C-alpha atoms as a PDB file:
ATOM      1  CA  UNK A   1     -14.476  -2.783   3.057  1.00  0.00           C
ATOM      2  CA  UNK A   2     -11.971  -1.282   5.595  1.00  0.00           C
ATOM      3  CA  UNK A   3     -13.250  -0.416   9.126  1.00  0.00           C
ATOM      4  CA  UNK A   4     -11.978   0.628  12.238  1.00  0.00           C
ATOM      5  CA  UNK A   5     -13.298   0.904  15.382  1.00  0.00           C
ATOM      6  CA  UNK A   6     -11.924   2.436  18.635  1.00  0.00           C
ATOM      7  CA  UNK A   7      -8.275   1.500  17.755  1.00  0.00           C
ATOM      8  CA  UNK A   8      -5.269   2.066  19.581  1.00  0.00           C
ATOM      9  CA  UNK A   9      -1.573   1.026  19.712  1.00  0.00           C
ATOM     10  CA  UNK A  10       1.129   1.031  21.917  1.00  0.00           C
ATOM     11  CA  UNK A  11       4.762   0.563  21.766  1.00  0.00           C
ATOM     12  CA  UNK A  12       6.858  -0.524  24.622  1.00  0.00           C
ATOM     13  CA  UNK A  13      10.275   1.812  24.163  1.00  0.00           C
ATOM     14  CA  UNK A  14      12.180   0.601  27.186  1.00  0.00           C
ATOM     15  CA  UNK A  15      10.345   1.535  30.192  1.00  0.00           C
ATOM     16  CA  UNK A  16       8.460   4.515  28.041  1.00  0.00           C
ATOM     17  CA  UNK A  17       5.282   3.490  26.248  1.00  0.00           C
ATOM     18  CA  UNK A  18       4.580   5.158  23.193  1.00  0.00           C
ATOM     19  CA  UNK A  19       0.781   5.984  22.053  1.00  0.00           C
ATOM     20  CA  UNK A  20       1.238   5.628  18.224  1.00  0.00           C
ATOM     21  CA  UNK A  21      -2.872   5.599  17.854  1.00  0.00           C
ATOM     22  CA  UNK A  22      -5.429   6.834  20.170  1.00  0.00           C
ATOM     23  CA  UNK A  23      -8.842   5.488  19.918  1.00  0.00           C
ATOM     24  CA  UNK A  24      -8.894   6.047  16.045  1.00  0.00           C
ATOM     25  CA  UNK A  25     -12.627   5.114  14.040  1.00  0.00           C
ATOM     26  CA  UNK A  26     -12.786   5.345  10.255  1.00  0.00           C
ATOM     27  CA  UNK A  27     -14.169   3.156   7.233  1.00  0.00           C
ATOM     28  CA  UNK A  28     -13.384   2.988   3.551  1.00  0.00           C
ATOM     29  CA  UNK A  29     -16.277   2.005   1.037  1.00  0.00           C
ATOM     30  CA  UNK A  30     -14.947  -0.122  -1.896  1.00  0.00           C
ATOM     31  CA  UNK A  31     -13.844   1.782  -4.625  1.00  0.00           C
ATOM     32  CA  UNK A  32     -13.073   5.033  -2.577  1.00  0.00           C
ATOM     33  CA  UNK A  33      -9.930   6.909  -3.156  1.00  0.00           C
ATOM     34  CA  UNK A  34      -8.988   8.301   0.462  1.00  0.00           C
ATOM     35  CA  UNK A  35      -6.016   9.994   1.469  1.00  0.00           C
ATOM     36  CA  UNK A  36      -4.654  10.035   4.767  1.00  0.00           C
ATOM     37  CA  UNK A  37      -2.253  13.152   5.519  1.00  0.00           C
ATOM     38  CA  UNK A  38      -0.790  14.470   8.882  1.00  0.00           C
ATOM     39  CA  UNK A  39       2.761  15.691   9.646  1.00  0.00           C
ATOM     40  CA  UNK A  40       6.087  12.811  10.507  1.00  0.00           C
ATOM     41  CA  UNK A  41       4.586  11.216  13.755  1.00  0.00           C
ATOM     42  CA  UNK A  42       1.034  11.816  13.407  1.00  0.00           C
ATOM     43  CA  UNK A  43       0.444   7.842  13.283  1.00  0.00           C
ATOM     44  CA  UNK A  44      -0.426   7.660   9.955  1.00  0.00           C
ATOM     45  CA  UNK A  45       2.400   4.951   8.965  1.00  0.00           C
ATOM     46  CA  UNK A  46       1.234   2.933  11.549  1.00  0.00           C
ATOM     47  CA  UNK A  47      -2.142   3.025  10.889  1.00  0.00           C
ATOM     48  CA  UNK A  48      -1.589   2.107   6.965  1.00  0.00           C
ATOM     49  CA  UNK A  49       0.410  -1.108   8.807  1.00  0.00           C
ATOM     50  CA  UNK A  50      -3.140  -2.129  10.622  1.00  0.00           C
ATOM     51  CA  UNK A  51      -4.710  -1.552   7.563  1.00  0.00           C
ATOM     52  CA  UNK A  52      -2.274  -3.829   5.605  1.00  0.00           C
ATOM     53  CA  UNK A  53      -2.314  -6.189   8.341  1.00  0.00           C
ATOM     54  CA  UNK A  54       1.519  -5.901   8.741  1.00  0.00           C
ATOM     55  CA  UNK A  55       0.754  -5.194  12.597  1.00  0.00           C
ATOM     56  CA  UNK A  56      -1.924  -5.612  14.946  1.00  0.00           C
ATOM     57  CA  UNK A  57      -3.752  -3.348  17.278  1.00  0.00           C
ATOM     58  CA  UNK A  58      -3.162  -3.302  21.000  1.00  0.00           C
ATOM     59  CA  UNK A  59      -7.092  -2.468  21.468  1.00  0.00           C
ATOM     60  CA  UNK A  60      -9.934  -1.829  18.918  1.00  0.00           C
ATOM     61  CA  UNK A  61     -11.072  -4.275  16.368  1.00  0.00           C
ATOM     62  CA  UNK A  62     -10.554  -4.075  12.140  1.00  0.00           C
ATOM     63  CA  UNK A  63     -12.530  -5.650   9.996  1.00  0.00           C
ATOM     64  CA  UNK A  64     -11.600  -5.981   6.560  1.00  0.00           C
ATOM     65  CA  UNK A  65     -14.655  -7.181   3.776  1.00  0.00           C
ATOM     66  CA  UNK A  66     -16.684  -7.922   6.689  1.00  0.00           C
ATOM     67  CA  UNK A  67     -14.372  -9.811   8.925  1.00  0.00           C
ATOM     68  CA  UNK A  68     -12.792  -8.957  11.943  1.00  0.00           C
ATOM     69  CA  UNK A  69      -9.068  -9.610  11.131  1.00  0.00           C
ATOM     70  CA  UNK A  70      -8.332 -11.287  14.775  1.00  0.00           C
ATOM     71  CA  UNK A  71      -9.857 -14.174  12.965  1.00  0.00           C
ATOM     72  CA  UNK A  72      -7.656 -14.635  10.414  1.00  0.00           C
ATOM     73  CA  UNK A  73      -4.250 -15.976  11.300  1.00  0.00           C
ATOM     74  CA  UNK A  74      -1.368 -17.874   9.456  1.00  0.00           C
ATOM     75  CA  UNK A  75      -1.490 -18.712   6.540  1.00  0.00           C
ATOM     76  CA  UNK A  76      -5.384 -17.285   5.835  1.00  0.00           C
ATOM     77  CA  UNK A  77      -3.813 -13.905   7.263  1.00  0.00           C
ATOM     78  CA  UNK A  78      -1.051 -13.906   4.771  1.00  0.00           C
ATOM     79  CA  UNK A  79      -3.323 -15.524   1.983  1.00  0.00           C
ATOM     80  CA  UNK A  80      -5.474 -12.045   2.237  1.00  0.00           C
ATOM     81  CA  UNK A  81      -2.520  -9.741   2.021  1.00  0.00           C
ATOM     82  CA  UNK A  82      -1.443 -11.688  -0.995  1.00  0.00           C
ATOM     83  CA  UNK A  83      -4.425 -11.428  -3.035  1.00  0.00           C
ATOM     84  CA  UNK A  84      -6.672  -8.719  -1.877  1.00  0.00           C
ATOM     85  CA  UNK A  85      -4.176  -6.064  -0.914  1.00  0.00           C
ATOM     86  CA  UNK A  86      -1.213  -4.476  -2.761  1.00  0.00           C
ATOM     87  CA  UNK A  87       1.648  -2.294  -1.555  1.00  0.00           C
ATOM     88  CA  UNK A  88       3.459   0.474  -2.584  1.00  0.00           C
ATOM     89  CA  UNK A  89       6.470   1.784  -0.534  1.00  0.00           C
ATOM     90  CA  UNK A  90       8.296   5.183  -0.199  1.00  0.00           C
ATOM     91  CA  UNK A  91      11.389   3.405  -0.489  1.00  0.00           C
ATOM     92  CA  UNK A  92      10.453   1.538  -3.360  1.00  0.00           C
ATOM     93  CA  UNK A  93      11.481  -2.058  -1.592  1.00  0.00           C
ATOM     94  CA  UNK A  94      12.891  -3.648  -4.747  1.00  0.00           C
ATOM     95  CA  UNK A  95      14.937  -6.641  -4.862  1.00  0.00           C
ATOM     96  CA  UNK A  96      17.869  -5.080  -6.507  1.00  0.00           C
ATOM     97  CA  UNK A  97      19.346  -7.938  -7.887  1.00  0.00           C
ATOM     98  CA  UNK A  98      16.136  -8.605  -9.324  1.00  0.00           C
ATOM     99  CA  UNK A  99      15.200  -7.393 -13.010  1.00  0.00           C
ATOM    100  CA  UNK A 100      11.920  -5.152 -13.269  1.00  0.00           C
ATOM    101  CA  UNK A 101      10.373  -8.339 -14.625  1.00  0.00           C
ATOM    102  CA  UNK A 102      11.338 -10.692 -11.633  1.00  0.00           C
ATOM    103  CA  UNK A 103      10.151  -7.783  -8.665  1.00  0.00           C
ATOM    104  CA  UNK A 104       7.187  -7.502 -10.337  1.00  0.00           C
ATOM    105  CA  UNK A 105       6.711 -11.539 -10.814  1.00  0.00           C
ATOM    106  CA  UNK A 106       7.244 -12.226  -6.798  1.00  0.00           C
ATOM    107  CA  UNK A 107       3.681 -11.787  -5.494  1.00  0.00           C
ATOM    108  CA  UNK A 108       3.019 -14.256  -8.016  1.00  0.00           C
ATOM    109  CA  UNK A 109       5.844 -16.880  -6.371  1.00  0.00           C
ATOM    110  CA  UNK A 110       3.957 -16.709  -3.512  1.00  0.00           C
ATOM    111  CA  UNK A 111       1.100 -18.112  -4.837  1.00  0.00           C
ATOM    112  CA  UNK A 112       2.823 -20.992  -6.520  1.00  0.00           C
ATOM    113  CA  UNK A 113       1.689 -19.793  -9.878  1.00  0.00           C
ATOM    114  CA  UNK A 114       3.557 -21.398 -13.372  1.00  0.00           C
ATOM    115  CA  UNK A 115       7.165 -19.085 -14.572  1.00  0.00           C
ATOM    116  CA  UNK A 116       4.822 -18.606 -17.816  1.00  0.00           C
ATOM    117  CA  UNK A 117       1.901 -17.403 -16.058  1.00  0.00           C
ATOM    118  CA  UNK A 118       4.118 -15.372 -13.959  1.00  0.00           C
ATOM    119  CA  UNK A 119       5.842 -13.936 -16.425  1.00  0.00           C
ATOM    120  CA  UNK A 120       2.876 -12.875 -18.953  1.00  0.00           C
ATOM    121  CA  UNK A 121       0.940 -11.027 -16.105  1.00  0.00           C
ATOM    122  CA  UNK A 122       4.306  -9.459 -14.910  1.00  0.00           C
ATOM    123  CA  UNK A 123       5.171  -8.046 -18.385  1.00  0.00           C
ATOM    124  CA  UNK A 124       1.165  -7.159 -18.820  1.00  0.00           C
ATOM    125  CA  UNK A 125       1.555  -4.438 -15.470  1.00  0.00           C
ATOM    126  CA  UNK A 126       4.776  -3.983 -16.702  1.00  0.00           C
ATOM    127  CA  UNK A 127       3.307  -2.355 -19.769  1.00  0.00           C
ATOM    128  CA  UNK A 128       0.211  -0.476 -17.703  1.00  0.00           C
ATOM    129  CA  UNK A 129       2.549   1.452 -15.961  1.00  0.00           C
ATOM    130  CA  UNK A 130       5.082   2.119 -19.316  1.00  0.00           C
ATOM    131  CA  UNK A 131       7.993   0.561 -18.788  1.00  0.00           C
ATOM    132  CA  UNK A 132       7.830  -2.273 -21.522  1.00  0.00           C
ATOM    133  CA  UNK A 133      11.352  -1.335 -22.209  1.00  0.00           C
ATOM    134  CA  UNK A 134      12.318  -1.745 -18.773  1.00  0.00           C
ATOM    135  CA  UNK A 135      11.841  -4.994 -18.492  1.00  0.00           C
ATOM    136  CA  UNK A 136      14.984  -6.555 -17.746  1.00  0.00           C
ATOM    137  CA  UNK A 137      16.830  -3.842 -16.112  1.00  0.00           C
ATOM    138  CA  UNK A 138      17.574  -3.921 -12.689  1.00  0.00           C
ATOM    139  CA  UNK A 139      16.624  -1.118  -9.951  1.00  0.00           C
ATOM    140  CA  UNK A 140      19.736   0.284 -10.086  1.00  0.00           C
ATOM    141  CA  UNK A 141      19.269   1.386 -13.904  1.00  0.00           C
ATOM    142  CA  UNK A 142      16.574   2.668 -13.490  1.00  0.00           C
ATOM    143  CA  UNK A 143      15.174   6.233 -12.234  1.00  0.00           C
ATOM    144  CA  UNK A 144      13.662   7.252  -8.876  1.00  0.00           C
ATOM    145  CA  UNK A 145       9.969   7.788 -10.889  1.00  0.00           C
ATOM    146  CA  UNK A 146      10.562   4.334 -12.819  1.00  0.00           C
ATOM    147  CA  UNK A 147      11.643   2.130  -9.726  1.00  0.00           C
ATOM    148  CA  UNK A 148       8.508   3.245  -8.314  1.00  0.00           C
ATOM    149  CA  UNK A 149       6.284   2.463 -11.558  1.00  0.00           C
ATOM    150  CA  UNK A 150       7.722  -1.046 -11.224  1.00  0.00           C
ATOM    151  CA  UNK A 151       6.540  -0.708  -7.590  1.00  0.00           C
ATOM    152  CA  UNK A 152       3.022  -0.042  -8.649  1.00  0.00           C
ATOM    153  CA  UNK A 153       3.377  -3.137 -11.031  1.00  0.00           C
ATOM    154  CA  UNK A 154       3.990  -5.375  -8.289  1.00  0.00           C
ATOM    155  CA  UNK A 155       0.912  -4.266  -6.269  1.00  0.00           C
ATOM    156  CA  UNK A 156      -1.248  -4.688  -9.282  1.00  0.00           C
ATOM    157  CA  UNK A 157       0.006  -7.559 -10.985  1.00  0.00           C
ATOM    158  CA  UNK A 158      -2.078  -9.777  -8.217  1.00  0.00           C
ATOM    159  CA  UNK A 159      -5.767  -7.680  -9.096  1.00  0.00           C
ATOM    160  CA  UNK A 160      -5.779  -7.005  -5.615  1.00  0.00           C
ATOM    161  CA  UNK A 161      -9.022  -5.109  -4.552  1.00  0.00           C
ATOM    162  CA  UNK A 162      -6.988  -2.638  -2.646  1.00  0.00           C
ATOM    163  CA  UNK A 163      -3.608  -0.703  -2.970  1.00  0.00           C
ATOM    164  CA  UNK A 164      -2.533   0.872   0.082  1.00  0.00           C
ATOM    165  CA  UNK A 165       0.367   3.498  -0.802  1.00  0.00           C
ATOM    166  CA  UNK A 166       2.750   4.802   2.057  1.00  0.00           C
ATOM    167  CA  UNK A 167       4.220   8.482   0.895  1.00  0.00           C
ATOM    168  CA  UNK A 168       4.535   6.953  -3.043  1.00  0.00           C
ATOM    169  CA  UNK A 169       5.687  10.463  -4.027  1.00  0.00           C
ATOM    170  CA  UNK A 170       7.952  10.978  -0.809  1.00  0.00           C
ATOM    171  CA  UNK A 171      11.421  10.211  -2.651  1.00  0.00           C
ATOM    172  CA  UNK A 172      10.194  11.355  -6.008  1.00  0.00           C
ATOM    173  CA  UNK A 173      10.659  14.822  -7.866  1.00  0.00           C
ATOM    174  CA  UNK A 174       8.081  16.892  -8.905  1.00  0.00           C
ATOM    175  CA  UNK A 175       7.587  15.385 -12.907  1.00  0.00           C
ATOM    176  CA  UNK A 176       7.613  11.853 -11.423  1.00  0.00           C
ATOM    177  CA  UNK A 177       5.545  12.274  -8.473  1.00  0.00           C
ATOM    178  CA  UNK A 178       2.786  13.623 -11.100  1.00  0.00           C
ATOM    179  CA  UNK A 179       3.145  10.447 -12.685  1.00  0.00           C
ATOM    180  CA  UNK A 180       2.918   8.409 -10.191  1.00  0.00           C
ATOM    181  CA  UNK A 181      -0.154   9.802  -9.072  1.00  0.00           C
ATOM    182  CA  UNK A 182      -1.792  10.067 -12.720  1.00  0.00           C
ATOM    183  CA  UNK A 183      -0.950   6.196 -12.261  1.00  0.00           C
ATOM    184  CA  UNK A 184      -2.969   6.024  -8.527  1.00  0.00           C
ATOM    185  CA  UNK A 185      -5.601   8.056 -10.615  1.00  0.00           C
ATOM    186  CA  UNK A 186      -6.091   5.666 -12.884  1.00  0.00           C
ATOM    187  CA  UNK A 187      -6.304   2.402 -10.716  1.00  0.00           C
ATOM    188  CA  UNK A 188      -8.683   4.142  -8.724  1.00  0.00           C
ATOM    189  CA  UNK A 189     -10.756   4.956 -12.088  1.00  0.00           C
ATOM    190  CA  UNK A 190     -10.773   1.206 -12.824  1.00  0.00           C
ATOM    191  CA  UNK A 191     -12.827   0.596  -9.699  1.00  0.00           C
ATOM    192  CA  UNK A 192      -9.796  -0.612  -7.101  1.00  0.00           C
ATOM    193  CA  UNK A 193      -9.987   1.331  -3.172  1.00  0.00           C
ATOM    194  CA  UNK A 194      -6.966   3.443  -3.204  1.00  0.00           C
ATOM    195  CA  UNK A 195      -5.682   4.494   0.358  1.00  0.00           C
ATOM    196  CA  UNK A 196      -2.699   6.882   0.067  1.00  0.00           C
ATOM    197  CA  UNK A 197      -0.620   8.077   3.019  1.00  0.00           C
ATOM    198  CA  UNK A 198       1.287  11.448   2.376  1.00  0.00           C
ATOM    199  CA  UNK A 199       2.672  14.555   4.610  1.00  0.00           C
ATOM    200  CA  UNK A 200       1.999  16.409   0.804  1.00  0.00           C
ATOM    201  CA  UNK A 201      -1.600  18.642   0.804  1.00  0.00           C
ATOM    202  CA  UNK A 202      -1.072  18.806  -2.678  1.00  0.00           C
ATOM    203  CA  UNK A 203      -0.767  14.701  -3.125  1.00  0.00           C
ATOM    204  CA  UNK A 204      -3.677  14.353  -0.394  1.00  0.00           C
ATOM    205  CA  UNK A 205      -5.817  17.002  -2.776  1.00  0.00           C
ATOM    206  CA  UNK A 206      -5.776  14.696  -5.532  1.00  0.00           C
ATOM    207  CA  UNK A 207      -8.133  12.211  -3.861  1.00  0.00           C
ATOM    208  CA  UNK A 208     -12.114  11.750  -2.912  1.00  0.00           C
ATOM    209  CA  UNK A 209     -11.571  12.427   0.955  1.00  0.00           C
ATOM    210  CA  UNK A 210      -8.789  13.500   3.108  1.00  0.00           C
ATOM    211  CA  UNK A 211      -8.358  11.566   6.689  1.00  0.00           C
ATOM    212  CA  UNK A 212      -6.304  14.032   8.956  1.00  0.00           C
ATOM    213  CA  UNK A 213      -4.382  12.694  11.639  1.00  0.00           C
ATOM    214  CA  UNK A 214      -2.649  14.732  14.868  1.00  0.00           C
ATOM    215  CA  UNK A 215      -0.620  13.187  17.730  1.00  0.00           C
ATOM    216  CA  UNK A 216      -2.254   9.416  17.155  1.00  0.00           C
ATOM    217  CA  UNK A 217      -5.912  10.911  16.389  1.00  0.00           C
ATOM    218  CA  UNK A 218      -7.703  11.670  13.465  1.00  0.00           C
ATOM    219  CA  UNK A 219      -8.968  15.032  13.401  1.00  0.00           C
ATOM    220  CA  UNK A 220     -11.114  15.081  10.681  1.00  0.00           C
ATOM    221  CA  UNK A 221     -12.154  12.562   7.941  1.00  0.00           C
END
C-alpha cells in the first residue's frame, strides 16, 4: 500500500542545507499498524508529511496503492488526500469557531456532499468516538482528549483506507492518551492501515510493527 524507495528530503535554511531524511526505504502493507518512533528532529514528521502527500521528497520514489505519487498532480492528488488518507495531528487542528459536528463534516464539504449526507456521516463518526453528547460543543468547550476524539472522527468520516496519526497523544494526559490509543487500535482492527508517529516507546509498543528513526535515517523496521 505504501512504498518508499531511497527517499531523501533536504531543506534550505539561508545558505545551509538541512537533511531531514537520508535514503529512507520502507513499506507498509494493507491492514498494518505501524509506529514510527524517534527523538525530536529525527525526521519522523517529515516522513509523515511525505507519506500523507503533504510534501514531496527531494530524491527517491514514493508509491501509494502502487501508483508513483509523482504522477498524481493537482486535483487528482488532492482527491487522494481527501478520500484515501485520514489525518490526526498532535495539536488537533480543529476550527475553533465551529462545533464538533461541523469540524467533522469538513472533509465531506470538500467532496461536495450534501448537507444532509454530511450531517448523517459526521454524527455517525462522532458516535463511534463516544461524543454523541458533545456534537454541538465548540473546541474550547471540550477537553484535550475530547478534541482529539473529534479529530479522529474527522479522519474517519470519509472512510479512508489509511489513517496517519502524528503524535496523537503528545498533548494529552495519561487517561486521555490511553483512550485515544484504544480508538486507534479499534480502527486498525476494523481493517484500516494505521501509521503512527510518536516519541513515546509505550505508545509505539501498541503497534504491530515499530520503525525506528535517527538523524533522518531508519535504523530498524
